[in-house]
mmCIF file of C-alpha atoms and ligand atoms in Angstrom:
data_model
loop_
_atom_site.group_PDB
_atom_site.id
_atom_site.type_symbol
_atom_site.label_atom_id
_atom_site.label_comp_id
_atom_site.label_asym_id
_atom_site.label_seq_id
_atom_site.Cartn_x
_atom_site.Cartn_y
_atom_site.Cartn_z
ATOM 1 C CA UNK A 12 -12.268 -10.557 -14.476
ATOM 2 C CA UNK A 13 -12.088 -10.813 -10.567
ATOM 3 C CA UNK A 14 -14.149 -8.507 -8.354
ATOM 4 C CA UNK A 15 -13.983 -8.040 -4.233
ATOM 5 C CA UNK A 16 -16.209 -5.729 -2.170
ATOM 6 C CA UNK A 17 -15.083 -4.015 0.206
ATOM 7 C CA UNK A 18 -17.443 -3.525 2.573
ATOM 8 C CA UNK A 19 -17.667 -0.837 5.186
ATOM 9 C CA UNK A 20 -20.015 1.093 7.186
ATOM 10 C CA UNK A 21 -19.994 3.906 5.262
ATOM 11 C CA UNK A 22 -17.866 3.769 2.544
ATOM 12 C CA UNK A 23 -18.198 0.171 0.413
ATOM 13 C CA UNK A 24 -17.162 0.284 -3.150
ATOM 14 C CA UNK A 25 -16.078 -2.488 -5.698
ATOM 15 C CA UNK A 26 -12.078 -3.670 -6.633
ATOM 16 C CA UNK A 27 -12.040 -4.948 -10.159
ATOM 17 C CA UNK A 28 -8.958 -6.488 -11.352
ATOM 18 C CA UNK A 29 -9.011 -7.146 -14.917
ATOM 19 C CA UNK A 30 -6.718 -8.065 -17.825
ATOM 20 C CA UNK A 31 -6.658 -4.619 -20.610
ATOM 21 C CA UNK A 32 -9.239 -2.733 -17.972
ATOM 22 C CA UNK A 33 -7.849 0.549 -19.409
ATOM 23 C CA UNK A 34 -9.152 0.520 -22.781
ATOM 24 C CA UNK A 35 -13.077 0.199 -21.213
ATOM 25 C CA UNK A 36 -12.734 2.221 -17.853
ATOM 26 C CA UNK A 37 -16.091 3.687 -18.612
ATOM 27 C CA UNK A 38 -18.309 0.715 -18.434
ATOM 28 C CA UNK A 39 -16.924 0.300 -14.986
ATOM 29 C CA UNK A 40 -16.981 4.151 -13.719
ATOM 30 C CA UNK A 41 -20.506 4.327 -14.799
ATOM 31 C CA UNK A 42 -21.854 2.359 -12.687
ATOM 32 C CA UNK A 43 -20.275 4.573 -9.940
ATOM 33 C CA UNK A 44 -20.051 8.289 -11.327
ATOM 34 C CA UNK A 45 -23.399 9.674 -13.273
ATOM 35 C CA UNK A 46 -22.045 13.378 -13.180
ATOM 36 C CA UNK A 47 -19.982 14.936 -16.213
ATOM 37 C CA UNK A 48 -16.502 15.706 -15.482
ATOM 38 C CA UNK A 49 -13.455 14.023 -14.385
ATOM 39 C CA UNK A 50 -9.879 15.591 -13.393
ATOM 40 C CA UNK A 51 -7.035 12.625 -13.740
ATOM 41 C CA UNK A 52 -3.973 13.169 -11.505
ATOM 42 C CA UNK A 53 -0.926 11.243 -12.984
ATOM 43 C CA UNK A 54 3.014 11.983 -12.926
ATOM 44 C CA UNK A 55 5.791 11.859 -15.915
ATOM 45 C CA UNK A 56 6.552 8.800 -16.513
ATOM 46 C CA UNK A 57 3.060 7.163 -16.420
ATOM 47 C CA UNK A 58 1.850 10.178 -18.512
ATOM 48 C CA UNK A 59 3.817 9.018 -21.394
ATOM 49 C CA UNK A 60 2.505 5.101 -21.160
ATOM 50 C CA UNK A 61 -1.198 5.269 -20.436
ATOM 51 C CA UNK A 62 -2.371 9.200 -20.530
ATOM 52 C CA UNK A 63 -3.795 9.524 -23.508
ATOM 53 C CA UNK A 64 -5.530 6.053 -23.727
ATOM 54 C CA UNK A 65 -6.895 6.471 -20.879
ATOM 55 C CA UNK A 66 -8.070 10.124 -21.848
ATOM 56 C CA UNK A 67 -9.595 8.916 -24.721
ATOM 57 C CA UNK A 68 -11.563 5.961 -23.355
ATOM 58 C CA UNK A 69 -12.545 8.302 -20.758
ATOM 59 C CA UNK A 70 -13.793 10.706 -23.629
ATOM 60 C CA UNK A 71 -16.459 8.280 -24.922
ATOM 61 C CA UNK A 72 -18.596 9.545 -21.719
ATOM 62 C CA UNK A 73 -17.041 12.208 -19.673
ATOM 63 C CA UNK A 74 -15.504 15.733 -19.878
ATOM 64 C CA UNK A 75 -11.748 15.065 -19.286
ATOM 65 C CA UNK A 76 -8.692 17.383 -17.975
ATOM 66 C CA UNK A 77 -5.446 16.368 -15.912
ATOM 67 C CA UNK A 78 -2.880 17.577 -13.873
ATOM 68 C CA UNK A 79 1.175 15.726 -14.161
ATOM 69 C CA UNK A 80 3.676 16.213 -11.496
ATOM 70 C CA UNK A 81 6.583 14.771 -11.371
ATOM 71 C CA UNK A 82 7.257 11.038 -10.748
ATOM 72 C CA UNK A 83 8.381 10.236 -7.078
ATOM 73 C CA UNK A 84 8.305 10.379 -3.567
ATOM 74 C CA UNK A 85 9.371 14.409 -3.404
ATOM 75 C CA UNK A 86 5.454 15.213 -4.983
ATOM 76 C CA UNK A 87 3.872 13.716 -1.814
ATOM 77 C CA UNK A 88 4.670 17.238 -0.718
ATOM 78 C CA UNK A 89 2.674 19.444 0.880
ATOM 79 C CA UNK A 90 4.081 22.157 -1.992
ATOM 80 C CA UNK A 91 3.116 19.508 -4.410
ATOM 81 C CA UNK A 92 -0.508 19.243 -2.725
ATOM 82 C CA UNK A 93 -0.398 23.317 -2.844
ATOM 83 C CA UNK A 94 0.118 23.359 -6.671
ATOM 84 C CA UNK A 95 -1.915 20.990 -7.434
ATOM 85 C CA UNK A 96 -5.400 22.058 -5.858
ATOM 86 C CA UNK A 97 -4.643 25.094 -7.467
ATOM 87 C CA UNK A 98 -4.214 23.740 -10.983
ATOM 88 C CA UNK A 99 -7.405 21.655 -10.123
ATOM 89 C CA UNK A 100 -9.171 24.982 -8.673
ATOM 90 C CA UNK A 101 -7.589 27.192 -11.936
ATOM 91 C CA UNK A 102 -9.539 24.412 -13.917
ATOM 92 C CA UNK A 103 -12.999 24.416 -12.349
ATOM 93 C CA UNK A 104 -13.159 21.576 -10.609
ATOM 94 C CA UNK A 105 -16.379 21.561 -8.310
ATOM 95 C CA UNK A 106 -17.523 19.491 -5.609
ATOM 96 C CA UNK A 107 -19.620 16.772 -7.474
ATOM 97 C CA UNK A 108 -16.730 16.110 -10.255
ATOM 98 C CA UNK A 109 -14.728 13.183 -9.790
ATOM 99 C CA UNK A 110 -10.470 12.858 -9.154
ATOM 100 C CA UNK A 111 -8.694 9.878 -11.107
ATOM 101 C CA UNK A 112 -5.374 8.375 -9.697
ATOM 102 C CA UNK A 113 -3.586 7.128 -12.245
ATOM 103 C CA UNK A 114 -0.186 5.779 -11.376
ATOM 104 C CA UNK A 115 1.805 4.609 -8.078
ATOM 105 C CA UNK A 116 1.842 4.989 -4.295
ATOM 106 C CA UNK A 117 2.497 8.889 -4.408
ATOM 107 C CA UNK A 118 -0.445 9.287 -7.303
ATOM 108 C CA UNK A 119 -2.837 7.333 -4.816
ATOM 109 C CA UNK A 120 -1.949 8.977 -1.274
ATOM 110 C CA UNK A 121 -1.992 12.368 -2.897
ATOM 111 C CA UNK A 122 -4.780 12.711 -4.963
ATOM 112 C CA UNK A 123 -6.636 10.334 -2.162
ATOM 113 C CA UNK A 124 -5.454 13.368 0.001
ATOM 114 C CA UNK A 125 -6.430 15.926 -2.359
ATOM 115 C CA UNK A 126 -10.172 14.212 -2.463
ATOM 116 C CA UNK A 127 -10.449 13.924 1.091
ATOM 117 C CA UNK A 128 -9.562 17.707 1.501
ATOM 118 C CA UNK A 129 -10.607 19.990 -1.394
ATOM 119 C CA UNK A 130 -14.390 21.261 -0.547
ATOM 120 C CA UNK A 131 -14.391 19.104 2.576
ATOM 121 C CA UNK A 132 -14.142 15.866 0.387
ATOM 122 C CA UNK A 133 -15.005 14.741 -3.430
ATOM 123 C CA UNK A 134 -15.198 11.140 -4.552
ATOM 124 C CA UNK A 135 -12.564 9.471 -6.273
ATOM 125 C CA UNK A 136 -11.073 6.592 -8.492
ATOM 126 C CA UNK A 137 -7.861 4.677 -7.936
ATOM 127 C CA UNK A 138 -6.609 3.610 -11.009
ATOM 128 C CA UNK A 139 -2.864 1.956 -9.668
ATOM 129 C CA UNK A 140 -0.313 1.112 -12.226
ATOM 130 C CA UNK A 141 2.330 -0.384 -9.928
ATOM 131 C CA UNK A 142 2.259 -4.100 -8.199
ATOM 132 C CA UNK A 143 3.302 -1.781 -5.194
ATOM 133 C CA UNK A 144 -0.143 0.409 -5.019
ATOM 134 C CA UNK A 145 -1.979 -2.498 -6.533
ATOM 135 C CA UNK A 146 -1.080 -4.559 -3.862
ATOM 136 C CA UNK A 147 -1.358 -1.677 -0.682
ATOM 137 C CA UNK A 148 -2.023 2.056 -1.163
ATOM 138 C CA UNK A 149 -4.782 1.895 -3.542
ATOM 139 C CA UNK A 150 -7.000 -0.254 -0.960
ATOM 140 C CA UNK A 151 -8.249 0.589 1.924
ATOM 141 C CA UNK A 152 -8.626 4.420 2.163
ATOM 142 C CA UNK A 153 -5.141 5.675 3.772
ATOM 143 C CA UNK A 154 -4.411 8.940 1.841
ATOM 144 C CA UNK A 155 -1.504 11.041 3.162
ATOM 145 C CA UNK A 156 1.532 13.504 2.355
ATOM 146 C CA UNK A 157 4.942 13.802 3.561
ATOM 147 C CA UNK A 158 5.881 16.602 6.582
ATOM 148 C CA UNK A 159 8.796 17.506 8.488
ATOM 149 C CA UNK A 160 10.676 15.109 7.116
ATOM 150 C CA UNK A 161 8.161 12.519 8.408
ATOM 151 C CA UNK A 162 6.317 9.595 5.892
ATOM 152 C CA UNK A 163 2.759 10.150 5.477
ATOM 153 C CA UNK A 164 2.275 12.403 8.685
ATOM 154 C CA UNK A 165 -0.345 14.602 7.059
ATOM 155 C CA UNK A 166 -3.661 12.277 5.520
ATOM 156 C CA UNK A 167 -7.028 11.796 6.392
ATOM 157 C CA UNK A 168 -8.947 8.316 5.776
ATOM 158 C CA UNK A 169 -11.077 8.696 2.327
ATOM 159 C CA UNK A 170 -12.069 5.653 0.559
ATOM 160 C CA UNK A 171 -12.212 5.753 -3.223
ATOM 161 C CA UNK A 172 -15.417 4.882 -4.517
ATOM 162 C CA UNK A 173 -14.152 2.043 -6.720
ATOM 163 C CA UNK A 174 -10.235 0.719 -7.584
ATOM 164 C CA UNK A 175 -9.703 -0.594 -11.083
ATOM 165 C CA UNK A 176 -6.365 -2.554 -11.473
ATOM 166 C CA UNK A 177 -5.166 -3.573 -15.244
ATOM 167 C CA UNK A 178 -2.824 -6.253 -14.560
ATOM 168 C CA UNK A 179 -1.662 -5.407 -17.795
ATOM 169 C CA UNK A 180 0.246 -2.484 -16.834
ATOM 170 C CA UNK A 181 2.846 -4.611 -14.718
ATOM 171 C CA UNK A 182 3.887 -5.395 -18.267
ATOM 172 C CA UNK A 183 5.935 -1.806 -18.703
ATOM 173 C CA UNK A 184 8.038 -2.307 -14.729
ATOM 174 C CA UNK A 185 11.176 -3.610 -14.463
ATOM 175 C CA UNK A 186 12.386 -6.546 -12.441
ATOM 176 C CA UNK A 187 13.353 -4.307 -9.142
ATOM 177 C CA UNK A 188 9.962 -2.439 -9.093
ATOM 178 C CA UNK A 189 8.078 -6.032 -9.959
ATOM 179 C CA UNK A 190 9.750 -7.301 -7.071
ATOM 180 C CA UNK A 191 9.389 -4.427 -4.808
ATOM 181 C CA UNK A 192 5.528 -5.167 -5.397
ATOM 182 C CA UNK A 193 6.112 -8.685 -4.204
ATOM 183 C CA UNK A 194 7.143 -7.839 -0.980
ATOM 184 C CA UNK A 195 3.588 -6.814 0.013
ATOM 185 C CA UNK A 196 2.326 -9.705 -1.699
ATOM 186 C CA UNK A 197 4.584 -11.766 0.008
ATOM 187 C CA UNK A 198 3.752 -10.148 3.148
ATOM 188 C CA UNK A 199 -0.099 -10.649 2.491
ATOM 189 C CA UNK A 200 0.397 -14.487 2.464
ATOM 190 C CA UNK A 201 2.619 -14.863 5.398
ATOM 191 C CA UNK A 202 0.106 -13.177 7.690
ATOM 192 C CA UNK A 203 -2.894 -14.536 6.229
ATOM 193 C CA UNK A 204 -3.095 -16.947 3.244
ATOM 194 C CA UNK A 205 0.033 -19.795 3.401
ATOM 195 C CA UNK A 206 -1.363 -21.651 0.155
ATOM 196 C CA UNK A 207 -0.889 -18.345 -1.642
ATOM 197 C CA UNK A 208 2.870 -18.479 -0.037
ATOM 198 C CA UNK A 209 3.370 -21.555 -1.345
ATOM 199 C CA UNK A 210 1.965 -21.002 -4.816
ATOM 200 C CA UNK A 211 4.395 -18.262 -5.225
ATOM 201 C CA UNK A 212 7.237 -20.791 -4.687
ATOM 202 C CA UNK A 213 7.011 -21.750 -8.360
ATOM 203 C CA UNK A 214 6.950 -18.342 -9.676
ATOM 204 C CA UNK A 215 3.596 -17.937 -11.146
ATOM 205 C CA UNK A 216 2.700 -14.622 -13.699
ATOM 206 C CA UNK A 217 1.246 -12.362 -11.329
ATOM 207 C CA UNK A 218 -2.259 -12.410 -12.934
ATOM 208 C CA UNK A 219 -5.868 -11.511 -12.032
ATOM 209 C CA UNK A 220 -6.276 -14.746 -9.727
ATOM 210 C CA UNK A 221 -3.200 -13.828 -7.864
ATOM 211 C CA UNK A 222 -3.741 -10.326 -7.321
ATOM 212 C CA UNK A 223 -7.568 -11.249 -6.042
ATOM 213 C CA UNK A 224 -6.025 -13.706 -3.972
ATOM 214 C CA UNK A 225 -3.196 -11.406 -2.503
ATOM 215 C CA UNK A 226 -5.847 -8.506 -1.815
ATOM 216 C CA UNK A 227 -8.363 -10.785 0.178
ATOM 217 C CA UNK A 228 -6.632 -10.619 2.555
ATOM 218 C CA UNK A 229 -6.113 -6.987 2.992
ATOM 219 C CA UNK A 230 -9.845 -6.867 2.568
ATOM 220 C CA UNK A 231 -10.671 -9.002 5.271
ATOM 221 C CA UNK A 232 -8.666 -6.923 7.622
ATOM 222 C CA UNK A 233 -9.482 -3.226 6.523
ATOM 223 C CA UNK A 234 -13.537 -4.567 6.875
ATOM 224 C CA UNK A 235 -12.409 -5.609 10.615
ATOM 225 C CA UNK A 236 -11.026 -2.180 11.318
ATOM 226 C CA UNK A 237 -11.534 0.631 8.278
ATOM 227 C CA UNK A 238 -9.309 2.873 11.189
ATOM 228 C CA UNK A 239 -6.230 0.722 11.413
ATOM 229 C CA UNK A 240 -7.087 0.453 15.381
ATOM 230 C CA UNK A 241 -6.392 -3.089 15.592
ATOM 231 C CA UNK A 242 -6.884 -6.053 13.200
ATOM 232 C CA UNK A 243 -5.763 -4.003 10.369
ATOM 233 C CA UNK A 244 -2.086 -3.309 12.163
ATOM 234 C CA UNK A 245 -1.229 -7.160 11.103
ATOM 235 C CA UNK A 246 -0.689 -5.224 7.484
ATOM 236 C CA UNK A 247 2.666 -3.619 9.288
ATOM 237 C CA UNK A 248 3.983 -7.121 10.019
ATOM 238 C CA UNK A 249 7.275 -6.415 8.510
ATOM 239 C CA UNK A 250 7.102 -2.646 8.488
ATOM 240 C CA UNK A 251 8.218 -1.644 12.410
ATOM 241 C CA UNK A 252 11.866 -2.337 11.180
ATOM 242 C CA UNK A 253 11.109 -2.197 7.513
ATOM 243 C CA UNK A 254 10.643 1.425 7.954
ATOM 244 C CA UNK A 255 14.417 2.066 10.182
ATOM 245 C CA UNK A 256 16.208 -0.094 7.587
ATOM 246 C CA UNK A 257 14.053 1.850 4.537
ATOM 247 C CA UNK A 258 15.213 5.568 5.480
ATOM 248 C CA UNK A 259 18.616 4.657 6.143
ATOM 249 C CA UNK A 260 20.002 2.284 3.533
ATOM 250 C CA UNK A 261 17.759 3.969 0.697
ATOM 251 C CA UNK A 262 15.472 0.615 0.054
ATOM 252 C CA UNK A 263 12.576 0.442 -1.862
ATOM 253 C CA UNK A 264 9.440 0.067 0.394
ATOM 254 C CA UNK A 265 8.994 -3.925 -0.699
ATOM 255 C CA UNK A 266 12.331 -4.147 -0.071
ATOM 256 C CA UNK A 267 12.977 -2.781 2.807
ATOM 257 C CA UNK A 268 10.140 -4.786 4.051
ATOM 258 C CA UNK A 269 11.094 -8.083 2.773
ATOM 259 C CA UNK A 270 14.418 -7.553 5.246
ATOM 260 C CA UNK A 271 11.530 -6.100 8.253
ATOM 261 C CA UNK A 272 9.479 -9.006 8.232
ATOM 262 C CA UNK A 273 12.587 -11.289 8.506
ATOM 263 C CA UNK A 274 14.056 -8.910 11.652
ATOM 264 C CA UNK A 275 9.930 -9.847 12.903
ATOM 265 C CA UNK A 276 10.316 -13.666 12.374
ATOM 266 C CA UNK A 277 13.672 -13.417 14.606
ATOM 267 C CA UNK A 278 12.201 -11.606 17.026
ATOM 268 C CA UNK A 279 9.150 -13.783 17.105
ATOM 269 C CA UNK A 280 11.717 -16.679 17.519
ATOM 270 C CA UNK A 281 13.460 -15.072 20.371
ATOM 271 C CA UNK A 282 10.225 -14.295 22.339
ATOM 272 C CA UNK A 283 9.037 -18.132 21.612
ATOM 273 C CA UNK A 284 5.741 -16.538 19.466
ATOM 274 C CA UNK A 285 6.971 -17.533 16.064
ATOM 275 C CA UNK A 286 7.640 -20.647 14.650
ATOM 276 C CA UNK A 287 11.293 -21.318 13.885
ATOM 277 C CA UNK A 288 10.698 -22.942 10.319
ATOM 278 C CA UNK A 289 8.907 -19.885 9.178
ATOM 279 C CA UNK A 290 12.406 -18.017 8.961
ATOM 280 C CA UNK A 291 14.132 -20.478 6.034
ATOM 281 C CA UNK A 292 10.750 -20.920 4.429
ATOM 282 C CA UNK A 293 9.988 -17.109 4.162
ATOM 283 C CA UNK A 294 13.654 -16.374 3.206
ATOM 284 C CA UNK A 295 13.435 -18.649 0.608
ATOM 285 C CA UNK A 296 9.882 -16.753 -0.679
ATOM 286 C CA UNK A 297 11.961 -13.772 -0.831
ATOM 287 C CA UNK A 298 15.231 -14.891 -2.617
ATOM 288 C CA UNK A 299 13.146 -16.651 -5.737
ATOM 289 C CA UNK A 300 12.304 -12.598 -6.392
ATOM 290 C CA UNK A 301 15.191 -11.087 -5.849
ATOM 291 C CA UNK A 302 14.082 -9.395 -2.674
ATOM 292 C CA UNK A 303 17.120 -8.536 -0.001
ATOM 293 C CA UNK A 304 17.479 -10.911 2.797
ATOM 294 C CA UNK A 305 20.615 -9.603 4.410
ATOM 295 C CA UNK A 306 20.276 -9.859 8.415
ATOM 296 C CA UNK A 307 20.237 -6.666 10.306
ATOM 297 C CA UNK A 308 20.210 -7.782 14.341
ATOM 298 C CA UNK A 309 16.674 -6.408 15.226
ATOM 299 C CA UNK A 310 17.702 -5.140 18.571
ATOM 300 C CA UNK A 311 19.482 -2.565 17.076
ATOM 301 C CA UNK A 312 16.452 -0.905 15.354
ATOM 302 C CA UNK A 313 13.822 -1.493 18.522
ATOM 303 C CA UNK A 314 15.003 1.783 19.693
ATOM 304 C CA UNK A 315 13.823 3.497 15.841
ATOM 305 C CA UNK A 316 10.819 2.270 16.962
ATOM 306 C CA UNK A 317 10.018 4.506 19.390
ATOM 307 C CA UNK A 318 9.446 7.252 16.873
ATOM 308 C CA UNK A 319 7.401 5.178 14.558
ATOM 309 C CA UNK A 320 3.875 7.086 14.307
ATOM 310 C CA UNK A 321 2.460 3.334 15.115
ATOM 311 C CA UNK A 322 3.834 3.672 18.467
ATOM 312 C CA UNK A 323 1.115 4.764 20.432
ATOM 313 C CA UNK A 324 0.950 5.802 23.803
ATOM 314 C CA UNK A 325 4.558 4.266 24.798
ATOM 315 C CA UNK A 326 3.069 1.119 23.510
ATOM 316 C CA UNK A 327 4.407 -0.937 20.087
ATOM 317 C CA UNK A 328 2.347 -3.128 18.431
ATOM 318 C CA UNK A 329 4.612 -5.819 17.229
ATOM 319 C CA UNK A 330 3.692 -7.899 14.557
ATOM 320 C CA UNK A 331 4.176 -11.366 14.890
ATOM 321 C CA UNK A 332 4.113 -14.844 13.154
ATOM 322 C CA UNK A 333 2.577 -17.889 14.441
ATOM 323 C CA UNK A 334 2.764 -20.197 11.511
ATOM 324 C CA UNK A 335 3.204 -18.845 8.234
ATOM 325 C CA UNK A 336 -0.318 -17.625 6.897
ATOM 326 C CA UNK A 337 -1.148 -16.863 10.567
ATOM 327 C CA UNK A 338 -0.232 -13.335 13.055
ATOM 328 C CA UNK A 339 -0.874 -12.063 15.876
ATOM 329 C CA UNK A 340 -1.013 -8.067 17.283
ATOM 330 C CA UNK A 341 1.509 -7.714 20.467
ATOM 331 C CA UNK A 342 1.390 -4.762 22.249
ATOM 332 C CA UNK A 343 5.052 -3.951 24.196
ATOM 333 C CA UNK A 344 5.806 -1.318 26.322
ATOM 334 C CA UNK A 345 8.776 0.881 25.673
ATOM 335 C CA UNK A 346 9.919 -0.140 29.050
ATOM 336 C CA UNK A 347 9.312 -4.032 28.341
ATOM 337 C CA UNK A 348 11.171 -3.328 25.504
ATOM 338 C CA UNK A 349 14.065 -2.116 27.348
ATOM 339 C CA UNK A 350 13.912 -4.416 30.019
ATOM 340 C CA UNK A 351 13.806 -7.479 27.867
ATOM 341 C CA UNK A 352 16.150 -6.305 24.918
ATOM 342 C CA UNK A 353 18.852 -3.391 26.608
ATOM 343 C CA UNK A 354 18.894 -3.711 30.319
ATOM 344 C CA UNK A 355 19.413 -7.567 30.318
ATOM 345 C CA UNK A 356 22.559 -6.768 28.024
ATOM 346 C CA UNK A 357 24.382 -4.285 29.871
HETATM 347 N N1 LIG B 402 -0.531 -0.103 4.285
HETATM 348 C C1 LIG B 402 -1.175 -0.647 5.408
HETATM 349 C C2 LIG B 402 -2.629 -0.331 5.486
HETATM 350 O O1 LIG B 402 -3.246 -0.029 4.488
HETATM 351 O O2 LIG B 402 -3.169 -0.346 6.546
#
């Protein structure tokens, strides 16, 4: 068993990452939730694999009811969130009851939504059973829905009061979703931990130690800045082009990030920030899992950019290697941007 804390002003609460966590969820929601009652949110798919054990664990201490929808990104809707408080609502769910997330990214940003919004706020559990969410959404408090055709433009910040991760449910995802997992864990050791980078070389299980070691340093960076105001923007190193290249070749997110933070190491080359042997050494990285490294010329997408919700003010904070394990925050101006990268080439 592995534990972090993540500590905040307000809001600190407990990650524990633990082989077959699911079959004694109660010993650890005890020590967080004394009330009665708790309302799971799940979708389709994980409904069939870990529903009703997780029901009936849950059973031993609590009153238990749930609410499916269906699996992928088209719940993160705000007709989804509609539905859903009502089913919760129709139910009897009250303000001192607690919300479960059990499942992926969309189970974890909306039911993190729907606890930061129904009666003003009610505490709640991420349970994530992708390496995706176990690796970003689940930590860290960023709960959202989809809007005018926009990625998580609707969301409040609302920290879960604990996160309990069962490494034992990568077991049931295949190769493409393991992998899309390991582009945020690859991503998590070239900004911040280059041992982990290189352990990862050799291909090792993706086990408690692992996991701990990939989320310290997400910790480290949402304690910094719990509002994503500044340290914790070296999390979107990778995701300024990820995101251009994601919504218009159909990636998955790891994917589409795994290309990003490759467009990010050229630019970093070009502007003489990055190292140039961190571009063959994190291609490599991605390659030994699958992940697509197929060169997209960055200059292209800097104008996408501009639309990116990160972009704020006229101002884009760039992302940038050093050395691998090591970034830095650069804020450009749109019109450095088009000095440097459009008016030079016309
Ligand atoms: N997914 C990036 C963050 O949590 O800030």
């Amino acid at each position: 068993m592995k534990k972090l804390e993540i500590q905040l002003k307000d809001n600190s609460y407990t990650i524990i990452i633990e082989d077959g966590l699911l079959s004694h969820l109660c010993f650890y929601l005890e020590q967080v939730y004394s009330n009665k009652k708790i309302f799971i949110l799940t979708d389709d798919i994980v409904k069939n694999l870990y529903l009703d054990k997780v029901i009936n664990e849950l059973k031993k201490k609590y009153e238990v009811d749930y609410v499916v929808v269906p699996n992928g990104e088209n719940s993160k809707s705000i007709m989804t969130y509609t539905k859903v408080c009502e089913e919760f609502l129709n139910k009897g769910i009250r303000r001192n009851d607690l919300l479960l997330a059990l499942g992926g990214g969309v189970i974890g940003d909306l039911c993190g939504f729907i606890a930061g919004t129904i009666y003003r706020g009610i505490p709640y559990v991420n349970v994530p059973t992708t390496l995706l969410s176990q690796m970003d959404s689940s930590i860290g408090g960023k709960t959202g829905i989809d809007f005018a055709d926009r990625k998580n433009i609707l969301g409040v910040f609302k920290q879960p009061i604990m996160v309990c991760i069962d490494p034992k449910t990568l077991d049931t995802l295949n190769d493409r979703e393991m992998n899309n997992g390991m582009g945020e864990l690859i991503k998590h050791g070239a900004i911040g931990n280059r041992a982990l980078l290189m352990k990862l070389k050799d291909k090792p299980k993706i086990d408690e130690t692992i996991i701990y070691e990939s989320l310290s340093v997400k910790k480290k960076v949402v304690e910094k800045d719990e509002f994503d105001l500044k340290e914790r923007m070296t999390l979107n190193f990778g995701h300024t082009f990820g995101h251009a290249i994601e919504l218009k070749y159909g990636y998955k997110h790891g994917e589409a990030v795994a290309i990003g933070m490759l467009m990010a190491v050229r630019m970093g080359m070009d502007l003489k920030i990055t190292d140039s042997s961190c571009y063959p050494e994190l291609k490599q990285i991605l390659q030994i899992y699958h992940l697509p490294i197929e060169e997209y010329d960055y200059r292209e997408y800097l104008k996408d950019t501009v639309l990116d919700k990160k972009n704020i003010a006229g101002i884009v904070h760039f992302i940038f290697l050093t050395h691998l394990g090591e970034c830095k925050i650069y804020p450009i101006t749109e019109s450095q941007i088009k000095e440097r990268f459009y008016e030079c080439d016309n």
